[in-house]
């Protein structure tokens, strides 16, 4: 007999929230489609929330309260869930926050940050995952990752800061041609006025990011969030104290990394070695 699939840690809470949404919608006499149109979202989004497959994000909860005539009930629930219950599958909420962010500060250690990846490099990175997920899924994930990069060409792009450990620039994921294309792309990104790119060099004697990669994000509502991934999960951090700690780490990493000119020089040297 195959082992039973372990439920997601937030599954029960998400189903409870979904049941509340469905009950409130039914009491209002609205269909899922009518609610979706009032919220300006896809009907599948409403259905997924009600079925407990998608997290109810605070900004969506506030809109639902207004449409359904609730006294901030859903907003309270969405904001007061334990942090583990705020983490949707595959970092769904983070992706939506990222798309509208005012500013992003991204520290990465093993790969080039997703927003700066070429299509070939992204495909190679996703193809390294174990167990292998199949070519079709890799292609879908690659397309989604490249689509996220549209924020770089928004009429008013976010302020972007990236710190990348030099080790990520030494590995030749995908082979020499993919590697060289990725280096050229990074060098071009380093010249963009809205992008700050710094490399944390190998051989440093002090390192503020030994606990792993993370991202800091500022929303259009000036809320400060942080995001981190592990081998088998992801965490969206809302606690101001925890976000402050990661902000302090990032500030220290910027001082430990190469400056902008030194980073460009390193990229030029790496390109010369390929």
Short mmCIF file of C-alpha atoms in Angstrom, two decimals:
data_model
loop_
_atom_site.label_atom_id
_atom_site.label_comp_id
_atom_site.label_asym_id
_atom_site.label_seq_id
_atom_site.Cartn_x
_atom_site.Cartn_y
_atom_site.Cartn_z
CA UNK A 1 0.00 0.00 0.00
CA UNK A 2 1.46 3.40 -0.94
CA UNK A 3 2.12 5.78 1.98
CA UNK A 4 -0.56 8.32 2.73
CA UNK A 5 0.24 11.78 1.45
CA UNK A 6 1.03 14.09 4.34
CA UNK A 7 -1.30 17.11 4.38
CA UNK A 8 0.19 20.56 4.01
CA UNK A 9 0.79 22.25 7.38
CA UNK A 10 -1.71 24.98 6.53
CA UNK A 11 -4.33 22.77 4.88
CA UNK A 12 -6.83 22.69 7.74
CA UNK A 13 -6.71 26.45 8.35
CA UNK A 14 -7.01 27.21 4.66
CA UNK A 15 -10.07 24.97 4.35
CA UNK A 16 -11.64 26.67 7.37
CA UNK A 17 -11.07 30.11 5.84
CA UNK A 18 -12.41 28.86 2.52
CA UNK A 19 -15.57 27.60 4.21
CA UNK A 20 -16.08 31.03 5.80
CA UNK A 21 -15.76 32.72 2.42
CA UNK A 22 -18.19 30.29 0.80
CA UNK A 23 -20.74 30.72 3.62
CA UNK A 24 -20.54 34.52 3.45
CA UNK A 25 -20.87 34.49 -0.33
CA UNK A 26 -23.89 32.17 -0.21
CA UNK A 27 -25.56 34.29 2.48
CA UNK A 28 -25.11 37.31 0.19
CA UNK A 29 -26.78 35.41 -2.64
CA UNK A 30 -23.74 35.64 -4.93
CA UNK A 31 -22.25 33.05 -7.23
CA UNK A 32 -18.51 32.48 -7.36
CA UNK A 33 -18.42 34.25 -10.70
CA UNK A 34 -20.31 37.27 -9.36
CA UNK A 35 -17.92 37.55 -6.43
CA UNK A 36 -14.91 37.18 -8.71
CA UNK A 37 -16.17 39.97 -10.97
CA UNK A 38 -16.76 42.25 -8.00
CA UNK A 39 -13.21 41.58 -6.80
CA UNK A 40 -11.70 41.86 -10.31
CA UNK A 41 -10.12 38.40 -10.04
CA UNK A 42 -10.53 35.13 -11.93
CA UNK A 43 -13.40 32.88 -10.86
CA UNK A 44 -10.80 30.13 -10.38
CA UNK A 45 -9.18 32.29 -7.69
CA UNK A 46 -12.43 32.41 -5.70
CA UNK A 47 -13.02 28.69 -6.21
CA UNK A 48 -9.49 27.84 -5.07
CA UNK A 49 -9.83 29.97 -1.93
CA UNK A 50 -13.16 28.37 -1.03
CA UNK A 51 -11.75 24.89 -1.56
CA UNK A 52 -8.76 25.62 0.67
CA UNK A 53 -6.27 25.27 -2.17
CA UNK A 54 -5.23 28.92 -2.22
CA UNK A 55 -4.41 31.24 0.66
CA UNK A 56 -6.72 34.18 1.32
CA UNK A 57 -4.36 37.14 1.18
CA UNK A 58 -5.10 40.15 3.41
CA UNK A 59 -5.62 42.58 0.54
CA UNK A 60 -8.14 40.22 -1.10
CA UNK A 61 -9.81 39.61 2.27
CA UNK A 62 -10.37 43.35 2.73
CA UNK A 63 -12.07 43.59 -0.66
CA UNK A 64 -14.22 40.56 0.15
CA UNK A 65 -15.33 42.14 3.41
CA UNK A 66 -16.51 45.22 1.53
CA UNK A 67 -18.29 43.26 -1.19
CA UNK A 68 -19.92 40.82 1.22
CA UNK A 69 -20.79 43.44 3.84
CA UNK A 70 -18.72 41.86 6.59
CA UNK A 71 -17.27 43.83 9.56
CA UNK A 72 -13.59 43.18 8.67
CA UNK A 73 -14.15 39.52 9.54
CA UNK A 74 -12.12 37.99 6.72
CA UNK A 75 -9.38 40.62 7.01
CA UNK A 76 -8.91 39.75 10.68
CA UNK A 77 -8.75 36.03 9.89
CA UNK A 78 -6.28 36.54 7.04
CA UNK A 79 -3.98 38.74 9.14
CA UNK A 80 -4.10 36.71 12.36
CA UNK A 81 -3.38 33.23 11.06
CA UNK A 82 -0.14 31.69 12.40
CA UNK A 83 2.70 32.42 10.03
CA UNK A 84 2.87 28.82 8.80
CA UNK A 85 -0.74 29.20 7.68
CA UNK A 86 0.12 32.25 5.63
CA UNK A 87 2.47 30.29 3.38
CA UNK A 88 0.73 29.16 0.17
CA UNK A 89 2.00 26.35 -2.06
CA UNK A 90 4.90 27.34 -4.31
CA UNK A 91 5.13 30.81 -2.74
CA UNK A 92 1.91 31.97 -4.40
CA UNK A 93 1.44 35.05 -2.25
CA UNK A 94 5.05 36.10 -2.62
CA UNK A 95 4.78 35.98 -6.41
CA UNK A 96 1.77 38.27 -6.35
CA UNK A 97 3.47 40.67 -3.94
CA UNK A 98 6.61 40.64 -6.06
CA UNK A 99 4.70 41.68 -9.18
CA UNK A 100 3.53 44.91 -7.56
CA UNK A 101 6.47 45.65 -5.26
CA UNK A 102 7.92 49.12 -4.85
CA UNK A 103 11.32 47.73 -3.89
CA UNK A 104 13.07 44.36 -3.72
CA UNK A 105 16.33 43.46 -2.02
CA UNK A 106 17.46 39.94 -2.92
CA UNK A 107 20.34 37.92 -1.50
CA UNK A 108 21.17 34.60 -3.17
CA UNK A 109 23.88 32.06 -2.61
CA UNK A 110 23.71 29.10 -5.02
CA UNK A 111 22.06 30.45 -8.17
CA UNK A 112 21.59 33.74 -9.97
CA UNK A 113 18.41 35.44 -8.63
CA UNK A 114 15.33 34.43 -10.63
CA UNK A 115 14.60 37.95 -11.84
CA UNK A 116 18.05 38.11 -13.45
CA UNK A 117 18.10 34.65 -15.04
CA UNK A 118 18.18 34.04 -18.77
CA UNK A 119 15.65 31.58 -20.15
CA UNK A 120 18.29 28.94 -20.85
CA UNK A 121 19.83 29.30 -17.39
CA UNK A 122 16.41 29.15 -15.70
CA UNK A 123 15.58 25.98 -17.63
CA UNK A 124 18.90 24.42 -16.62
CA UNK A 125 18.42 25.33 -12.95
CA UNK A 126 14.89 23.92 -12.88
CA UNK A 127 16.13 20.80 -14.65
CA UNK A 128 18.56 20.14 -11.78
CA UNK A 129 15.74 19.44 -9.34
CA UNK A 130 15.58 15.97 -7.84
CA UNK A 131 13.42 14.02 -8.38
CA UNK A 132 13.11 14.98 -12.03
CA UNK A 133 9.69 16.50 -12.71
CA UNK A 134 9.55 16.03 -16.49
CA UNK A 135 10.20 18.30 -19.45
CA UNK A 136 6.64 19.61 -19.67
CA UNK A 137 6.62 20.87 -16.09
CA UNK A 138 10.10 22.35 -16.47
CA UNK A 139 8.93 24.30 -19.53
CA UNK A 140 5.89 25.65 -17.66
CA UNK A 141 8.02 26.68 -14.69
CA UNK A 142 10.60 28.29 -16.95
CA UNK A 143 7.93 30.31 -18.76
CA UNK A 144 6.50 31.46 -15.43
CA UNK A 145 9.90 32.51 -14.14
CA UNK A 146 10.64 34.55 -17.25
CA UNK A 147 7.17 36.09 -17.11
CA UNK A 148 7.95 37.37 -13.60
CA UNK A 149 10.73 39.48 -15.10
CA UNK A 150 8.16 41.81 -16.64
CA UNK A 151 8.45 43.92 -13.51
CA UNK A 152 11.89 44.99 -14.78
CA UNK A 153 10.25 46.76 -17.71
CA UNK A 154 7.29 48.31 -15.92
CA UNK A 155 6.76 52.01 -16.74
CA UNK A 156 8.02 52.67 -13.22
CA UNK A 157 10.14 49.64 -12.27
CA UNK A 158 10.72 48.77 -8.62
CA UNK A 159 13.99 49.69 -6.97
CA UNK A 160 16.03 46.51 -7.17
CA UNK A 161 19.06 45.46 -5.15
CA UNK A 162 20.78 42.10 -5.61
CA UNK A 163 23.64 40.53 -3.70
CA UNK A 164 24.93 37.27 -5.17
CA UNK A 165 27.56 35.03 -3.62
CA UNK A 166 30.43 34.53 -6.04
CA UNK A 167 29.99 30.74 -5.89
CA UNK A 168 26.75 31.14 -7.86
CA UNK A 169 28.75 32.81 -10.63
CA UNK A 170 31.41 30.09 -10.72
CA UNK A 171 29.15 27.08 -11.30
CA UNK A 172 28.47 26.45 -14.99
CA UNK A 173 24.88 25.28 -14.70
CA UNK A 174 23.66 24.30 -18.17
CA UNK A 175 27.11 24.24 -19.75
CA UNK A 176 29.55 26.81 -21.06
CA UNK A 177 27.27 28.55 -23.57
CA UNK A 178 24.41 28.93 -21.08
CA UNK A 179 26.90 30.14 -18.48
CA UNK A 180 28.46 32.72 -20.80
CA UNK A 181 25.04 34.03 -21.88
CA UNK A 182 24.05 34.37 -18.24
CA UNK A 183 27.21 36.31 -17.40
CA UNK A 184 26.62 38.69 -20.33
CA UNK A 185 23.05 39.22 -19.16
CA UNK A 186 24.21 39.99 -15.61
CA UNK A 187 26.77 42.45 -16.95
CA UNK A 188 24.04 44.24 -18.89
CA UNK A 189 21.76 44.26 -15.84
CA UNK A 190 24.54 45.85 -13.79
CA UNK A 191 24.33 48.91 -16.06
CA UNK A 192 20.57 49.39 -15.63
CA UNK A 193 19.74 52.51 -13.57
CA UNK A 194 17.12 50.74 -11.44
CA UNK A 195 19.31 47.71 -10.66
CA UNK A 196 21.96 47.53 -7.96
CA UNK A 197 24.07 44.38 -8.40
CA UNK A 198 26.84 43.39 -5.99
CA UNK A 199 28.83 40.19 -5.65
CA UNK A 200 29.83 38.83 -2.26
CA UNK A 201 33.30 37.46 -3.00
CA UNK A 202 34.74 34.14 -1.99
CA UNK A 203 37.28 34.24 0.81
CA UNK A 204 35.61 36.86 3.02
CA UNK A 205 36.48 36.80 6.72
CA UNK A 206 33.05 38.00 7.87
CA UNK A 207 29.72 36.94 6.36
CA UNK A 208 26.27 38.15 7.50
CA UNK A 209 24.34 35.71 5.30
CA UNK A 210 25.52 32.30 6.43
CA UNK A 211 21.97 31.19 7.26
CA UNK A 212 20.97 31.27 3.61
CA UNK A 213 19.23 33.38 0.95
CA UNK A 214 16.28 35.70 1.52
CA UNK A 215 14.39 38.55 -0.11
CA UNK A 216 13.08 41.82 1.35
CA UNK A 217 10.03 43.40 -0.25
CA UNK A 218 8.14 46.70 0.10
CA UNK A 219 4.50 46.68 -1.01
CA UNK A 220 2.55 49.59 -2.57
CA UNK A 221 1.01 50.04 0.91
CA UNK A 222 4.57 50.55 2.29
CA UNK A 223 4.40 47.27 4.17
CA UNK A 224 7.76 45.56 4.61
CA UNK A 225 7.88 41.78 4.17
CA UNK A 226 10.58 39.16 3.86
CA UNK A 227 10.65 35.86 2.04
CA UNK A 228 12.86 32.81 2.40
CA UNK A 229 12.99 29.34 0.84
CA UNK A 230 14.26 26.06 2.21
CA UNK A 231 14.77 22.68 0.58
CA UNK A 232 11.09 21.75 0.97
CA UNK A 233 9.16 24.91 1.70
CA UNK A 234 8.95 28.67 1.76
CA UNK A 235 8.15 31.33 4.32
CA UNK A 236 6.62 34.78 3.98
CA UNK A 237 7.70 36.80 7.02
CA UNK A 238 5.37 39.54 8.26
CA UNK A 239 6.58 40.06 11.83
CA UNK A 240 8.22 43.54 11.87
CA UNK A 241 10.90 42.35 14.31
CA UNK A 242 11.91 39.45 12.06
CA UNK A 243 11.85 41.65 8.95
CA UNK A 244 14.04 44.16 10.78
CA UNK A 245 16.61 41.47 11.60
CA UNK A 246 16.81 40.42 7.96
CA UNK A 247 17.05 44.07 6.88
CA UNK A 248 20.02 44.50 9.21
CA UNK A 249 21.62 41.38 7.72
CA UNK A 250 21.12 42.75 4.22
CA UNK A 251 22.65 46.09 5.13
CA UNK A 252 25.70 44.31 6.51
CA UNK A 253 25.96 42.11 3.41
CA UNK A 254 26.02 45.22 1.22
CA UNK A 255 29.00 46.51 3.15
CA UNK A 256 30.78 43.12 2.89
CA UNK A 257 30.13 42.72 -0.86
CA UNK A 258 32.07 44.22 -3.73
CA UNK A 259 30.91 47.68 -4.73
CA UNK A 260 29.22 48.31 -8.09
CA UNK A 261 32.42 49.02 -10.01
CA UNK A 262 34.24 46.05 -8.48
CA UNK A 263 31.28 43.80 -9.32
CA UNK A 264 31.36 44.89 -12.96
CA UNK A 265 35.11 44.25 -13.06
CA UNK A 266 34.60 40.73 -11.69
CA UNK A 267 31.92 39.98 -14.28
CA UNK A 268 34.25 41.23 -17.02
CA UNK A 269 37.02 38.96 -15.73
CA UNK A 270 34.71 35.95 -15.59
CA UNK A 271 33.58 36.64 -19.16
CA UNK A 272 37.21 36.83 -20.21
CA UNK A 273 37.87 33.40 -18.67
CA UNK A 274 35.07 31.64 -20.61
#
